[in-house]
PDB file of C-alpha atoms in Angstrom:
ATOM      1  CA  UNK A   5       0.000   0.000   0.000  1.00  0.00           C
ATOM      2  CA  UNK A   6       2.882   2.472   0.876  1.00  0.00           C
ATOM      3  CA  UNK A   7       4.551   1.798  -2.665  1.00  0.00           C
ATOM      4  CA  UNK A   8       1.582   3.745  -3.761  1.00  0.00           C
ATOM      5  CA  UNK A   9       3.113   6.605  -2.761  1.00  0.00           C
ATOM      6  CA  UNK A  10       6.116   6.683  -4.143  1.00  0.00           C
ATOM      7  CA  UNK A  11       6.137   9.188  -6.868  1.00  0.00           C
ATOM      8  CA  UNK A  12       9.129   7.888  -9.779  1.00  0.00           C
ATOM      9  CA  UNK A  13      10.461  11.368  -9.023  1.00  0.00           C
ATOM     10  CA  UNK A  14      10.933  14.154  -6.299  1.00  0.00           C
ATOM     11  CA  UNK A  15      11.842  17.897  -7.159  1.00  0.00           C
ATOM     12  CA  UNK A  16      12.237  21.520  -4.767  1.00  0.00           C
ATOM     13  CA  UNK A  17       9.965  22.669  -7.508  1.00  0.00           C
ATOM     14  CA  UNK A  18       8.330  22.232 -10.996  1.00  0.00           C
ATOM     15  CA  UNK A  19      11.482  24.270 -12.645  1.00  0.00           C
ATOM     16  CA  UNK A  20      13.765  21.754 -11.564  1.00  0.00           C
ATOM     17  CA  UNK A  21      11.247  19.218 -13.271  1.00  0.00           C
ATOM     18  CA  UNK A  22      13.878  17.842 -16.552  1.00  0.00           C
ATOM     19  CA  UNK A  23      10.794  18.614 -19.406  1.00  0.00           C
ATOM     20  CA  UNK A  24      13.191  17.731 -22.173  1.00  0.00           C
ATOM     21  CA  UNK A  25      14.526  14.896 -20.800  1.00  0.00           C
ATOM     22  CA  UNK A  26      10.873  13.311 -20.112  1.00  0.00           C
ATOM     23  CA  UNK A  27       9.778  14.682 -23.929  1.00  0.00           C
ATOM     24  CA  UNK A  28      12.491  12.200 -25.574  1.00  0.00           C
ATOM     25  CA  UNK A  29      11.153   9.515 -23.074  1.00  0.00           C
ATOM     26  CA  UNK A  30       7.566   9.773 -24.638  1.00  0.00           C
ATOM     27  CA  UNK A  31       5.569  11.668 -22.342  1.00  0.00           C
ATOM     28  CA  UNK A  32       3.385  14.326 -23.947  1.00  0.00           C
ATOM     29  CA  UNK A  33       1.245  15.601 -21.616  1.00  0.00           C
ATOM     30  CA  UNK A  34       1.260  17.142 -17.948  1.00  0.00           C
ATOM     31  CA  UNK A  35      -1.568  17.248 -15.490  1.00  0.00           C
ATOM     32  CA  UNK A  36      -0.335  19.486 -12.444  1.00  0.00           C
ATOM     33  CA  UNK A  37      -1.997  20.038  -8.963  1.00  0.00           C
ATOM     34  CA  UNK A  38      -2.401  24.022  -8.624  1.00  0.00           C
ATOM     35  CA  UNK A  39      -2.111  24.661  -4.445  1.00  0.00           C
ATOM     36  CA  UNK A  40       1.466  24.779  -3.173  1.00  0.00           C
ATOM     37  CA  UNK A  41       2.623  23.034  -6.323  1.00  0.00           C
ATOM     38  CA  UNK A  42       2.511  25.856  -8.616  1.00  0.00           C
ATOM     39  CA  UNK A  43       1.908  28.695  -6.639  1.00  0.00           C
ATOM     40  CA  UNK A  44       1.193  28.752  -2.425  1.00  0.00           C
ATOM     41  CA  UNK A  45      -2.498  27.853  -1.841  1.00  0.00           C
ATOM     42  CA  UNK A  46      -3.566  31.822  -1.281  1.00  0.00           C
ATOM     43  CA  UNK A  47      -1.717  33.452  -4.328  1.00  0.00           C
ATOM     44  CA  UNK A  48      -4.033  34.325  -6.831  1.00  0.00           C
ATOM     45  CA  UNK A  49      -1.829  34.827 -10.028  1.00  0.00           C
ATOM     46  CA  UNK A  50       0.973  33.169 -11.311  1.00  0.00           C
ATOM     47  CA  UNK A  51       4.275  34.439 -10.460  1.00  0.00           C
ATOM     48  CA  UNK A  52       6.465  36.018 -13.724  1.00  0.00           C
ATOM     49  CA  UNK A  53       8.710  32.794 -13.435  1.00  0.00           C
ATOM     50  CA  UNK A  54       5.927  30.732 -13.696  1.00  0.00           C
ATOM     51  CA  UNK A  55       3.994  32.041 -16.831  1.00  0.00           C
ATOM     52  CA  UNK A  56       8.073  31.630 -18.359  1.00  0.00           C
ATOM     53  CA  UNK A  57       7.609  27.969 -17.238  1.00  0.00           C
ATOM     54  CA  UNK A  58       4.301  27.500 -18.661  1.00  0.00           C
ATOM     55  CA  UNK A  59       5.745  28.822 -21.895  1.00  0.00           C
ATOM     56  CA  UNK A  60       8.594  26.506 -21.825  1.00  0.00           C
ATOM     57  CA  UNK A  61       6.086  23.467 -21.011  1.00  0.00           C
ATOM     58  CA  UNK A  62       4.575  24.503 -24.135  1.00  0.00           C
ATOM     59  CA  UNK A  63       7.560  24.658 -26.614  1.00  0.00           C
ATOM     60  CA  UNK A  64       9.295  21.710 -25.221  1.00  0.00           C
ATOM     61  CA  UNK A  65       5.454  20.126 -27.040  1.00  0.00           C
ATOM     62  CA  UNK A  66       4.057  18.872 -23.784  1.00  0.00           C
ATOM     63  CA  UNK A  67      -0.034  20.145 -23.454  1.00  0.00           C
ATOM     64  CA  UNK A  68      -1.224  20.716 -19.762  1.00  0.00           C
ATOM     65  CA  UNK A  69      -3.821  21.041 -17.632  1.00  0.00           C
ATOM     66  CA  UNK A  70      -4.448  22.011 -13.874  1.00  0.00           C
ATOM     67  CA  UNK A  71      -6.327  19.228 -11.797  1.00  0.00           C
ATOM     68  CA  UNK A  72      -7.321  20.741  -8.451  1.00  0.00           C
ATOM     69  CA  UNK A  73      -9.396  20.112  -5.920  1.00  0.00           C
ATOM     70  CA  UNK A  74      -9.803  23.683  -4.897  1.00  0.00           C
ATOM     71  CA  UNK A  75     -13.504  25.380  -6.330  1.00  0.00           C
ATOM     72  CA  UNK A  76     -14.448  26.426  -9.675  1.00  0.00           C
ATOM     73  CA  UNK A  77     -13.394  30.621  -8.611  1.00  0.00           C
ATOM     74  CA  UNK A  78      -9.904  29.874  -7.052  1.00  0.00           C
ATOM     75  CA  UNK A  79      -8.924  27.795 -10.196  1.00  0.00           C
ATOM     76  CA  UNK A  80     -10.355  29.520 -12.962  1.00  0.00           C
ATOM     77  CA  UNK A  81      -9.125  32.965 -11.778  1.00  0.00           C
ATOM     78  CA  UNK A  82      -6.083  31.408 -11.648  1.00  0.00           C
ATOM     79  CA  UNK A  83      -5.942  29.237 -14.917  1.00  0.00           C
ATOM     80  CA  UNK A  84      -8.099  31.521 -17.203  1.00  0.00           C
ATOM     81  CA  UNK A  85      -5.871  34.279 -17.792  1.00  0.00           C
ATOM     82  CA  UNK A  86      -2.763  32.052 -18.876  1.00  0.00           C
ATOM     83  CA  UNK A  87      -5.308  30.418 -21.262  1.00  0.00           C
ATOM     84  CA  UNK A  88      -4.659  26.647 -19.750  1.00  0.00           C
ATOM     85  CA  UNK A  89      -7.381  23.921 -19.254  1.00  0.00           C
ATOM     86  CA  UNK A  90      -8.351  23.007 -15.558  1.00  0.00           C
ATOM     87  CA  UNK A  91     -10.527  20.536 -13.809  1.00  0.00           C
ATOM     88  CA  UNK A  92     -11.800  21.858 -10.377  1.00  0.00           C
ATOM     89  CA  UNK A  93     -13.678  19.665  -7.309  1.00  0.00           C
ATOM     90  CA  UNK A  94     -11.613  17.373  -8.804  1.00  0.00           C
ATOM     91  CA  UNK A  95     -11.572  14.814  -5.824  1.00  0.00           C
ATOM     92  CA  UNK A  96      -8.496  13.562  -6.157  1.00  0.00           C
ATOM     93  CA  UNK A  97      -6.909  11.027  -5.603  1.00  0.00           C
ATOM     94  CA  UNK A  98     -10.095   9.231  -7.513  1.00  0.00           C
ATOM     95  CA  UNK A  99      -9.718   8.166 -11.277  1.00  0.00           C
ATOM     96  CA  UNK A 100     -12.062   9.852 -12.553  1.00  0.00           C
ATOM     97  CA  UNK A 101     -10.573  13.703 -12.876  1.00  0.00           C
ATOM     98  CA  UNK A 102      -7.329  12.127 -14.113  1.00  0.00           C
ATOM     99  CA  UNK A 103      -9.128  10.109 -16.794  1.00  0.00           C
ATOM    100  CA  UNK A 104     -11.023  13.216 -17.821  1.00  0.00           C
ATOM    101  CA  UNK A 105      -7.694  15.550 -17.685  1.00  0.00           C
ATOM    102  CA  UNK A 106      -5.595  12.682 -20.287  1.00  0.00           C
ATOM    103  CA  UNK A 107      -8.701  12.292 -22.653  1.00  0.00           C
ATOM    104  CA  UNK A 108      -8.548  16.412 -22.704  1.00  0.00           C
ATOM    105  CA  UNK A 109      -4.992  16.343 -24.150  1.00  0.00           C
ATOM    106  CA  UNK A 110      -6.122  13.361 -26.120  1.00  0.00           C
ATOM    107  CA  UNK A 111      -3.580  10.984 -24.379  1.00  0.00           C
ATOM    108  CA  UNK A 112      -2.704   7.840 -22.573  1.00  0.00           C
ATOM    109  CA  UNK A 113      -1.392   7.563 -19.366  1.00  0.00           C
ATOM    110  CA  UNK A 114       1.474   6.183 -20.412  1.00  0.00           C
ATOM    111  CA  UNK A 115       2.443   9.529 -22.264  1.00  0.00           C
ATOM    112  CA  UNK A 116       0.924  11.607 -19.240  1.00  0.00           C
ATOM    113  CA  UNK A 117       3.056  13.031 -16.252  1.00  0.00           C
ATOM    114  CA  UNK A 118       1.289  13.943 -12.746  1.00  0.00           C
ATOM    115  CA  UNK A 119       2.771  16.696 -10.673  1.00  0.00           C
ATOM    116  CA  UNK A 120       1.982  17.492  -7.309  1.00  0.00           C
ATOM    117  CA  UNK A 121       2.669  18.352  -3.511  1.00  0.00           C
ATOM    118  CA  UNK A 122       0.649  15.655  -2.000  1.00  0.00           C
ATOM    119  CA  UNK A 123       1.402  11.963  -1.405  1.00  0.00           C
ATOM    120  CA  UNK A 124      -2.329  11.548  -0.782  1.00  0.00           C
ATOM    121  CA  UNK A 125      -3.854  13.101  -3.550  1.00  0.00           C
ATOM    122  CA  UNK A 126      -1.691  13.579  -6.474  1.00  0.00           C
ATOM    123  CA  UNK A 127       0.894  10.855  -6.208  1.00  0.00           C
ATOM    124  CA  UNK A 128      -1.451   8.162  -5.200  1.00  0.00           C
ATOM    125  CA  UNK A 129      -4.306   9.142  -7.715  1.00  0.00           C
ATOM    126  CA  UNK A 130      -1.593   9.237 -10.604  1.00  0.00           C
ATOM    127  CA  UNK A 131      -0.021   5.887  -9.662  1.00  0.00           C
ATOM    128  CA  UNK A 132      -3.603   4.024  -9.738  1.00  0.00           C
ATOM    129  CA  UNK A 133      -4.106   4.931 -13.491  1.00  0.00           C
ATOM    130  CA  UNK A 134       0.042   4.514 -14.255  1.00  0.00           C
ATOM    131  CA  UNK A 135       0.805   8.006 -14.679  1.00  0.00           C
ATOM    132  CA  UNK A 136       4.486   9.078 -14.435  1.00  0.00           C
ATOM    133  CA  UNK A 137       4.562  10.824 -10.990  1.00  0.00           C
ATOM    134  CA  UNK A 138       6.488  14.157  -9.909  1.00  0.00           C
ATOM    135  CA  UNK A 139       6.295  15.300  -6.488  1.00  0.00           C
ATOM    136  CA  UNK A 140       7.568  18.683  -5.608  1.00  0.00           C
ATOM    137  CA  UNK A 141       7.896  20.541  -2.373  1.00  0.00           C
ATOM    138  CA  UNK A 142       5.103  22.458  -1.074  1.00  0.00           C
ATOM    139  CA  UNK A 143       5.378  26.062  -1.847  1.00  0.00           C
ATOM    140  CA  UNK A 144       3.689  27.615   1.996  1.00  0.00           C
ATOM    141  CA  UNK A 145       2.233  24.621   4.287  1.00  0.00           C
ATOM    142  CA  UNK A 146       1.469  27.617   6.225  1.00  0.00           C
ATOM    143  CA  UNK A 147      -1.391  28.860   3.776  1.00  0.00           C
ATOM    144  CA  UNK A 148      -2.820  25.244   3.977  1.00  0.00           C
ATOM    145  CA  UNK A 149      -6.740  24.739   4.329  1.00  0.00           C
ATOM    146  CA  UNK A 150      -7.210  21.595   7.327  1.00  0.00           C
ATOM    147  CA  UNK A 151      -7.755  18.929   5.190  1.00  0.00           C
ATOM    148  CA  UNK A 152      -4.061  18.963   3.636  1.00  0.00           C
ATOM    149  CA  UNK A 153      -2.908  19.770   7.009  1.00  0.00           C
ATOM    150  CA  UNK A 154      -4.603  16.327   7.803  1.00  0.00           C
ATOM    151  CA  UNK A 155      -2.976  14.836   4.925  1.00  0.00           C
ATOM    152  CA  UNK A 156       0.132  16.023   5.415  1.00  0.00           C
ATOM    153  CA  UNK A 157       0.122  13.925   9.072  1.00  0.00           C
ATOM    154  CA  UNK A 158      -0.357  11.401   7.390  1.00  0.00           C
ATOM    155  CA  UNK A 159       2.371  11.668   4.878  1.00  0.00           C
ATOM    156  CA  UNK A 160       4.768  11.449   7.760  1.00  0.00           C
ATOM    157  CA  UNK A 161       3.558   8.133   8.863  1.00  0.00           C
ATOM    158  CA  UNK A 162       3.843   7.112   4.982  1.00  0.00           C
ATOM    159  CA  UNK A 163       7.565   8.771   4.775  1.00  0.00           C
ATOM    160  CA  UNK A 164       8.508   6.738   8.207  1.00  0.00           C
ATOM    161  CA  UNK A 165       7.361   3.915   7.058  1.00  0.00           C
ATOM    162  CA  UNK A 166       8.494   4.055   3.464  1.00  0.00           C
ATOM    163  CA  UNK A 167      12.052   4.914   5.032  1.00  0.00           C
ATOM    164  CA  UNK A 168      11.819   1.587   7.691  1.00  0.00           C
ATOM    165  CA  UNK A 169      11.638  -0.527   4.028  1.00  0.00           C
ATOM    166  CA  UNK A 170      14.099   1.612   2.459  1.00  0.00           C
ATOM    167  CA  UNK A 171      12.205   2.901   0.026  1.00  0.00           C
ATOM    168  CA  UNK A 172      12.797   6.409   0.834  1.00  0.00           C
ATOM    169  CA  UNK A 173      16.837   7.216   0.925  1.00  0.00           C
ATOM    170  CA  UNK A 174      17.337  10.628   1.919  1.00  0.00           C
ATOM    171  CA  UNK A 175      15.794  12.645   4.642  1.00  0.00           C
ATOM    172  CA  UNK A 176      12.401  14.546   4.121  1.00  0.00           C
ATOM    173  CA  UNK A 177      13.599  18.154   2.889  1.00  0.00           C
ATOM    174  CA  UNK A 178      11.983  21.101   4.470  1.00  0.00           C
ATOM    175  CA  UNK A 179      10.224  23.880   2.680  1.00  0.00           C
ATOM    176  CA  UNK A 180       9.562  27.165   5.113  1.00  0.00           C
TER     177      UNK A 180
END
């Protein structure tokens, strides 16, 4: 059960995510949490840096869409004016909003990469269907609704436990 939240690979953030490398090894498409994964979970816009990373996502060939299960007003105020493709009340981590995001971008999920803060939600929801999983450091825990604070205790029972079986190697990195 653990194993299911392992994501295949952990980054400080999406800009260290290698977009290139992952284009030559097939994968076409991105579906990426919005709340402390892109920007912290009370920022409204995105920051300069991040539109430049949306525009790289875009010539590197990879199509994208936000996956959130924030409301309908926090995530199209947010996606809307960078012209990008969202799914809110998503309910992740069920099948369903994934399914829906891949068949948007006309995809499997064998070409389709999932990127998120959460073990809980975005990891395990993209490991069910096979997706290629990226899990980044939260951007402000501190703006965090009580749900993901929830979540988040029980990450660290998941982390200790993944680390007894030595499945996770390095120490948890903090993100203030």
């Amino acid at each position: 059960m653990f194993e299911m939240l392992m994501p295949k690979i952990r980054v400080n953030t999406v800009f260290d995510i290698d977009l290139e490398g992952l284009y030559a090894q097939g994968y076409r498409g991105i579906i990426t949490d919005l709340d402390n994964t892109l920007v912290g979970a009370k920022a409204p816009n995105a920051t300069p840096e991040l539109v430049a990373w949306f525009e790289k996502v875009k010539q590197a060939g990879f199509k994208l869409v936000i996956v959130s299960n924030n409301n309908m007003d926090r995530v199209s105020v947010f996606a809307t004016p960078l012209d990008i493709e969202f799914i809110h009340a998503a309910r992740k981590p069920s099948n369903s909003s994934f399914r829906r995001a891949i068949r948007m971008m006309g995809l499997t999920p064998e070409e389709t990469i999932m990127v998120g803060d959460q073990m809980l939600t975005d990891v395990l929801g993209g490991n069910r269907l096979g997706l290629h999983t990226v899990l980044v450091l939260p951007i402000s825990i501190h703006d965090e609704g009580v749900m993901t604070r929830f979540n988040r205790r029980l990450e660290r029972i998941a982390l200790t436990r993944l680390r007894k079986k030595g499945l996770w190697l390095e120490e948890e990195k903090k993100n203030d």
